[in-house]
Tab-separated table of C-alpha atoms and ligand atoms in Angstrom:
chain	number	residue	atom	x	y	z
A	1	MET	CA	-32.993	23.211	-14.740
A	2	HIS	CA	-32.091	19.614	-13.881
A	3	PRO	CA	-28.552	19.187	-12.541
A	4	LYS	CA	-26.165	17.096	-14.578
A	5	THR	CA	-24.971	13.853	-13.021
A	6	VAL	CA	-22.131	11.542	-14.018
A	7	ILE	CA	-21.956	8.041	-12.564
A	8	VAL	CA	-18.797	5.935	-12.597
A	9	ILE	CA	-19.192	2.171	-13.005
A	10	PRO	CA	-16.004	0.305	-12.005
A	11	CYS	CA	-15.710	-2.966	-13.935
A	12	TYR	CA	-13.221	-5.728	-13.273
A	13	ASN	CA	-13.829	-8.961	-15.202
A	14	GLU	CA	-17.555	-8.248	-15.297
A	15	ALA	CA	-18.309	-9.962	-18.635
A	16	LYS	CA	-20.711	-12.423	-16.989
A	17	ARG	CA	-22.497	-9.901	-14.784
A	18	LEU	CA	-22.766	-6.827	-17.068
A	19	LYS	CA	-26.267	-6.381	-18.503
A	20	PRO	CA	-25.926	-3.964	-21.454
A	21	ASN	CA	-29.705	-3.554	-21.849
A	22	HIS	CA	-30.089	-2.217	-18.314
A	23	TYR	CA	-27.535	0.493	-19.045
A	24	LEU	CA	-28.946	1.312	-22.490
A	25	ASN	CA	-32.505	1.647	-21.217
A	26	PHE	CA	-31.362	3.745	-18.302
A	27	LEU	CA	-29.449	6.162	-20.560
A	28	LYS	CA	-32.514	6.549	-22.784
A	29	GLN	CA	-34.813	7.245	-19.859
A	30	HIS	CA	-32.539	9.605	-17.927
A	31	THR	CA	-31.056	12.161	-20.260
A	32	LYS	CA	-29.384	14.172	-17.478
A	33	ILE	CA	-27.397	11.226	-16.152
A	34	ASP	CA	-24.265	10.131	-18.045
A	35	LEU	CA	-22.000	7.154	-17.390
A	36	ILE	CA	-18.267	6.599	-17.202
A	37	MET	CA	-17.476	2.890	-17.355
A	38	VAL	CA	-14.005	2.128	-15.992
A	39	ASN	CA	-12.537	-1.104	-17.312
A	40	ASP	CA	-10.071	-1.966	-14.539
A	41	GLY	CA	-7.537	-4.023	-16.546
A	42	SER	CA	-10.037	-6.844	-17.164
A	43	SER	CA	-8.761	-10.023	-18.826
A	44	ASP	CA	-12.190	-11.235	-19.985
A	45	GLU	CA	-14.664	-9.777	-22.512
A	46	THR	CA	-15.545	-6.746	-20.373
A	47	ARG	CA	-13.940	-4.284	-22.801
A	48	ALA	CA	-15.978	-5.540	-25.778
A	49	ILE	CA	-19.230	-5.506	-23.793
A	50	LEU	CA	-18.605	-1.952	-22.637
A	51	GLN	CA	-18.095	-0.963	-26.285
A	52	THR	CA	-21.548	-2.284	-27.159
A	53	ILE	CA	-23.068	-0.071	-24.469
A	54	ARG	CA	-21.107	2.964	-25.622
A	55	GLN	CA	-21.912	2.509	-29.323
A	56	ASP	CA	-25.539	3.359	-28.715
A	57	ASP	CA	-24.859	6.786	-27.212
A	58	PRO	CA	-21.120	7.634	-27.341
A	59	ASN	CA	-21.649	11.169	-26.025
A	60	ARG	CA	-23.230	9.967	-22.811
A	61	CYS	CA	-21.262	6.831	-22.099
A	62	MET	CA	-17.514	7.172	-21.821
A	63	ILE	CA	-15.113	4.258	-21.364
A	64	LEU	CA	-11.915	4.575	-19.410
A	65	ASN	CA	-9.573	1.637	-19.998
A	66	LEU	CA	-6.945	1.083	-17.297
A	67	ASP	CA	-3.982	-0.957	-18.572
A	68	HIS	CA	-3.537	-2.917	-15.343
A	69	ASN	CA	-5.933	-4.003	-12.632
A	70	SER	CA	-5.631	-1.303	-9.970
A	71	GLY	CA	-8.454	-2.253	-7.583
A	72	LYS	CA	-11.914	-0.785	-7.168
A	73	GLY	CA	-10.735	2.287	-5.225
A	74	GLU	CA	-8.320	3.411	-7.913
A	75	ALA	CA	-10.789	2.616	-10.707
A	76	VAL	CA	-13.430	4.735	-8.960
A	77	ARG	CA	-10.940	7.512	-8.223
A	78	GLN	CA	-9.860	7.778	-11.843
A	79	GLY	CA	-13.476	7.717	-13.009
A	80	ILE	CA	-14.566	10.411	-10.536
A	81	THR	CA	-11.623	12.596	-11.598
A	82	GLU	CA	-12.851	12.367	-15.212
A	83	ALA	CA	-16.440	12.972	-14.122
A	84	LEU	CA	-15.439	16.169	-12.311
A	85	VAL	CA	-13.769	17.480	-15.492
A	86	THR	CA	-17.120	17.270	-17.337
A	87	GLY	CA	-18.518	20.037	-15.133
A	88	ALA	CA	-21.195	17.748	-13.668
A	89	ASP	CA	-23.147	18.956	-10.632
A	90	TYR	CA	-23.208	15.530	-9.035
A	91	VAL	CA	-20.746	12.669	-9.460
A	92	GLY	CA	-20.954	9.195	-8.016
A	93	TYR	CA	-20.210	5.511	-8.370
A	94	TRP	CA	-22.351	2.436	-8.700
A	95	ASP	CA	-21.347	-1.263	-8.672
A	96	ALA	CA	-21.473	-2.897	-12.100
A	97	ASP	CA	-23.444	-5.911	-10.831
A	98	LEU	CA	-26.417	-3.546	-10.294
A	99	SER	CA	-27.146	-4.969	-6.841
A	100	THR	CA	-28.502	-1.445	-6.377
A	101	PRO	CA	-30.692	-0.843	-9.462
A	102	LEU	CA	-29.687	2.146	-11.623
A	103	GLU	CA	-33.252	3.465	-11.287
A	104	ILE	CA	-32.418	4.598	-7.733
A	105	ILE	CA	-29.818	7.145	-8.945
A	106	PRO	CA	-32.451	9.902	-9.543
A	107	LYS	CA	-33.558	9.550	-5.898
A	108	PHE	CA	-29.964	10.192	-4.766
A	109	CYS	CA	-29.919	13.315	-7.018
A	110	THR	CA	-33.175	14.551	-5.500
A	111	ILE	CA	-31.740	14.206	-1.988
A	112	LEU	CA	-28.706	16.348	-2.911
A	113	ARG	CA	-30.962	18.890	-4.641
A	114	GLU	CA	-33.362	19.176	-1.702
A	115	LYS	CA	-30.710	19.260	1.007
A	116	PRO	CA	-28.091	21.828	-0.045
A	117	ASP	CA	-25.956	21.259	3.087
A	118	LEU	CA	-25.230	17.665	2.106
A	119	PHE	CA	-22.118	16.668	0.147
A	120	MET	CA	-22.589	12.902	-0.035
A	121	VAL	CA	-25.399	10.360	-0.220
A	122	PHE	CA	-24.489	6.763	0.680
A	123	GLY	CA	-26.825	3.862	-0.048
A	124	ALA	CA	-27.485	1.911	3.163
A	125	ARG	CA	-28.618	-1.706	3.130
A	126	VAL	CA	-31.021	-1.670	6.075
A	127	LEU	CA	-33.758	-4.274	6.173
A	128	LEU	CA	-36.827	-2.256	7.171
A	129	LEU	CA	-40.490	-3.104	6.617
A	130	GLY	CA	-41.353	-2.724	2.943
A	131	LYS	CA	-37.733	-2.823	1.699
A	132	THR	CA	-36.185	-5.597	-0.376
A	133	ILE	CA	-32.682	-6.195	0.946
A	134	GLU	CA	-31.385	-9.614	-0.061
A	135	ARG	CA	-27.967	-10.153	1.454
A	136	ASN	CA	-25.887	-13.236	2.005
A	137	ALA	CA	-26.090	-13.901	5.792
A	138	LEU	CA	-22.330	-14.278	6.343
A	139	ARG	CA	-21.566	-11.061	4.444
A	140	HIS	CA	-24.290	-9.290	6.393
A	141	TYR	CA	-22.869	-10.288	9.800
A	142	CYS	CA	-19.291	-9.536	8.728
A	143	GLY	CA	-20.593	-6.183	7.481
A	144	ARG	CA	-22.231	-5.413	10.837
A	145	SER	CA	-18.971	-6.104	12.727
A	146	PHE	CA	-17.049	-4.041	10.194
A	147	ALA	CA	-19.448	-1.094	10.548
A	148	THR	CA	-19.124	-1.216	14.346
A	149	ILE	CA	-15.321	-1.107	14.164
A	150	VAL	CA	-15.424	1.744	11.623
A	151	SER	CA	-17.923	3.715	13.723
A	152	LEU	CA	-15.663	3.415	16.786
A	153	MET	CA	-12.585	4.347	14.772
A	154	LEU	CA	-14.153	7.369	13.071
A	155	LYS	CA	-16.185	8.322	16.170
A	156	ILE	CA	-19.410	8.560	14.159
A	157	SER	CA	-22.407	6.245	13.845
A	158	VAL	CA	-22.281	4.983	10.308
A	159	TYR	CA	-24.412	1.980	9.278
A	160	ASP	CA	-23.065	0.958	5.882
A	161	THR	CA	-19.810	2.329	4.496
A	162	GLN	CA	-19.314	-0.434	1.908
A	163	CYS	CA	-22.428	-0.229	-0.245
A	164	GLY	CA	-21.374	0.403	-3.860
A	165	ALA	CA	-23.933	3.166	-4.464
A	166	LYS	CA	-22.728	6.666	-3.640
A	167	LEU	CA	-23.309	10.194	-4.951
A	168	PHE	CA	-21.342	13.383	-4.248
A	169	ARG	CA	-21.910	17.088	-4.797
A	170	ALA	CA	-19.176	18.104	-7.262
A	171	GLY	CA	-16.937	20.918	-6.055
A	172	PRO	CA	-13.477	21.625	-4.653
A	173	GLU	CA	-14.069	19.551	-1.491
A	174	ILE	CA	-14.921	16.361	-3.408
A	175	LYS	CA	-12.152	17.057	-5.938
A	176	ARG	CA	-9.685	17.161	-3.039
A	177	ILE	CA	-10.990	13.898	-1.600
A	178	PHE	CA	-10.431	12.052	-4.884
A	179	GLU	CA	-7.229	13.874	-5.858
A	180	ASN	CA	-4.662	11.372	-4.568
A	181	ARG	CA	-4.511	7.597	-4.657
A	182	PHE	CA	-6.140	5.950	-1.655
A	183	ILE	CA	-3.806	4.369	0.915
A	184	SER	CA	-6.162	1.401	1.344
A	185	ARG	CA	-6.951	-1.178	-1.341
A	186	TRP	CA	-10.264	-2.580	-0.134
A	187	VAL	CA	-11.827	-0.003	2.170
A	188	PHE	CA	-11.446	3.225	0.244
A	189	ASP	CA	-15.090	4.053	1.110
A	190	VAL	CA	-13.990	4.416	4.752
A	191	GLU	CA	-11.049	6.494	3.592
A	192	ILE	CA	-13.430	8.902	1.840
A	193	ILE	CA	-15.040	9.617	5.229
A	194	ALA	CA	-11.614	9.847	6.920
A	195	ARG	CA	-10.454	12.333	4.289
A	196	TRP	CA	-13.489	14.527	4.945
A	197	ILE	CA	-12.700	14.435	8.686
A	198	ARG	CA	-9.151	15.596	7.902
A	199	LEU	CA	-10.447	18.302	5.539
A	200	CYS	CA	-12.699	19.610	8.331
A	201	GLN	CA	-9.741	19.950	10.654
A	202	THR	CA	-7.803	21.948	8.066
A	203	TYR	CA	-10.519	24.005	6.383
A	204	LYS	CA	-13.253	24.287	9.037
A	205	LEU	CA	-15.864	22.473	6.967
A	206	PRO	CA	-19.063	21.129	8.561
A	207	PRO	CA	-18.630	17.884	10.534
A	208	VAL	CA	-18.891	14.658	8.615
A	209	ASP	CA	-22.207	13.545	10.145
A	210	LEU	CA	-23.872	16.673	8.772
A	211	VAL	CA	-22.612	16.272	5.216
A	212	ILE	CA	-23.251	12.549	4.609
A	213	TYR	CA	-26.780	11.193	4.326
A	214	GLU	CA	-27.243	7.443	4.587
A	215	TYR	CA	-30.238	6.645	2.412
A	216	PRO	CA	-31.955	3.338	3.287
A	217	LEU	CA	-32.192	1.652	-0.102
A	218	PRO	CA	-35.619	0.377	-1.175
A	219	VAL	CA	-33.956	-2.497	-3.079
A	220	TRP	CA	-30.582	-4.245	-2.895
A	221	ARG	CA	-30.052	-7.763	-4.206
A	222	HIS	CA	-26.909	-9.811	-3.780
A	223	VAL	CA	-25.516	-10.800	-7.182
A	224	ALA	CA	-23.339	-13.920	-7.263
A	225	GLU	CA	-19.659	-13.959	-8.286
A	226	SER	CA	-18.611	-11.069	-6.063
A	227	LYS	CA	-14.837	-10.711	-6.219
A	228	ILE	CA	-14.450	-9.572	-2.639
A	229	LYS	CA	-13.972	-12.612	-0.435
A	230	ILE	CA	-14.257	-13.008	3.328
A	231	SER	CA	-10.650	-14.279	3.147
A	232	ASN	CA	-9.539	-10.732	2.314
A	233	GLY	CA	-10.111	-9.973	6.026
A	234	ALA	CA	-6.411	-9.566	6.889
A	235	THR	CA	-5.916	-6.963	4.155
A	236	VAL	CA	-9.049	-5.144	5.320
A	237	ALA	CA	-7.728	-5.055	8.908
A	238	ARG	CA	-4.392	-3.692	7.678
A	239	ASP	CA	-6.169	-1.071	5.561
A	240	LEU	CA	-8.244	0.050	8.544
A	241	TYR	CA	-5.087	0.396	10.622
A	242	LYS	CA	-3.528	2.577	7.880
A	243	ILE	CA	-6.621	4.812	7.917
A	244	HIS	CA	-6.496	4.991	11.715
A	245	LYS	CA	-2.860	6.162	11.489
A	246	PHE	CA	-3.786	8.691	8.784
A	247	LEU	CA	-6.415	10.195	11.110
A	248	LYS	CA	-3.831	10.547	13.876
A	249	GLU	CA	-1.286	12.390	11.732
A	250	THR	CA	-0.999	16.007	12.730
A	251	GLU	CA	-0.252	17.320	9.263
A	252	CYS	CA	-2.488	16.796	6.260
A	253	LYS	CA	-0.073	15.115	3.794
A	254	TRP	CA	-2.431	14.250	0.949
B	301	GTP	N1	-13.280	-6.832	-6.352
B	301	GTP	C1	-12.887	-5.941	-7.252
B	301	GTP	N2	-13.832	-5.182	-7.795
B	301	GTP	C2	-13.439	-4.301	-8.673
B	301	GTP	C3	-12.072	-4.135	-9.010
B	301	GTP	N3	-11.984	-3.153	-9.870
B	301	GTP	C4	-13.242	-2.756	-10.086
B	301	GTP	N4	-14.139	-3.470	-9.368
B	301	GTP	C5	-15.632	-3.311	-9.362
B	301	GTP	O1	-16.148	-3.043	-8.042
B	301	GTP	C6	-17.524	-3.425	-7.941
B	301	GTP	C7	-17.810	-4.264	-6.721
B	301	GTP	O2	-17.367	-5.588	-6.892
B	301	GTP	P1	-18.065	-6.886	-6.267
B	301	GTP	O3	-17.215	-8.032	-6.695
B	301	GTP	O4	-19.517	-6.967	-6.610
B	301	GTP	O5	-17.920	-6.716	-4.714
B	301	GTP	P2	-18.881	-6.044	-3.684
B	301	GTP	O6	-20.047	-5.447	-4.394
B	301	GTP	O7	-18.110	-5.121	-2.829
B	301	GTP	O8	-19.344	-7.228	-2.798
B	301	GTP	P3	-20.844	-7.622	-2.485
B	301	GTP	O9	-21.255	-6.751	-1.342
B	301	GTP	O10	-20.778	-9.057	-2.153
B	301	GTP	O11	-21.623	-7.391	-3.738
B	301	GTP	C8	-17.835	-4.095	-9.253
B	301	GTP	O12	-18.428	-3.139	-10.075
B	301	GTP	C9	-16.446	-4.522	-9.743
B	301	GTP	O13	-16.394	-4.742	-11.123
B	301	GTP	C10	-11.076	-4.956	-8.428
B	301	GTP	O14	-9.880	-4.883	-8.685
B	301	GTP	N5	-11.541	-5.838	-7.556
B	302	MG	MG1	-21.415	-6.730	-5.634
C-alpha cells in the first residue's frame, strides 16, 4: 500500500506567483498526496486563488486561513500540525513559488519508504553535472556563508538548511518538533535541526546526521519576487544566536 502524504504550502501574498493549474494537475496525478494551503494573513488575492484550487477537489486540498501574517515558520508549523492530525505517514512543506517542482515530492516519499531509519528529507540545491539549479548569485553566496555558520554552530556538515522543500516521517518525534512556536522568525529550518539535537539528548534518539537525508535536487529555479531580502541579515543573525542559546540550555523547555 502507498503511504499517505500531506504537503503544506505556506502562502503569503502569493497571488502573482501561485499557479493553480500546477496544483490541480498534481492532485489529479498523485492521488496519495494531499495539500494543505496555509494563507498566512495575505492582503492580496491569495485567499480567492486558493479557493479555486480547493474547489476542484475539496477533500484533498484543505485551506488554513491565518488571520494575521505570522511568518513562514508559524504558517508551516500550523499546517504541519493539521497534517499530522490527518493520520498521514509523511508530512512536509513546499514553497508556493514552486522553485522546487511539485513532481519531485514522490521522490522524497520513496526515499523515506526505502530508508526506514530516516526521519527527514531536505532538498539540497547543489549544482552537480546534469542538474538544473538556477540560483541568483548573491543569494547563492550568502547561502554558502550561512550554511558554513550553521554547520559550525550545530557541529554537523549540512549543505542547505533553507531550501523550501522538506518531508518528514510522521510520528511522535516530528509532532514534538512542531508542537511549539519557533523562537526564530526567519531560520526555523535550522531550529528544526536544533530541536532534533535537543530531543536526542533527552530521549536517546539517533544522531541528527543519521536521520536527515539531504537530497540533491534535480531541478530548482529561482522565482522572482521572493519576500526574503538580503537586508533581513540582522534578524537572521539574531535568530541564529537565539538557537545557539537554546542548544546550550541544560533543560529542554519546549
Ligand atoms: N517571506 C515570507 N514568506 C512567507 C511568509 N509566510 C509564508 N511564506 C511563504 O514562504 C515561502 C517562501 O517564500 P519566498 O519569498 O519564496 O522566499 P524563499 O523561497 O525563502 O527565498 P528564495 O530562496 O529566494 O526563493 C513562500 O511559499 C511564501 O509564500 C511570510 O510571512 N514571509
Ligand atoms: Mg522562493
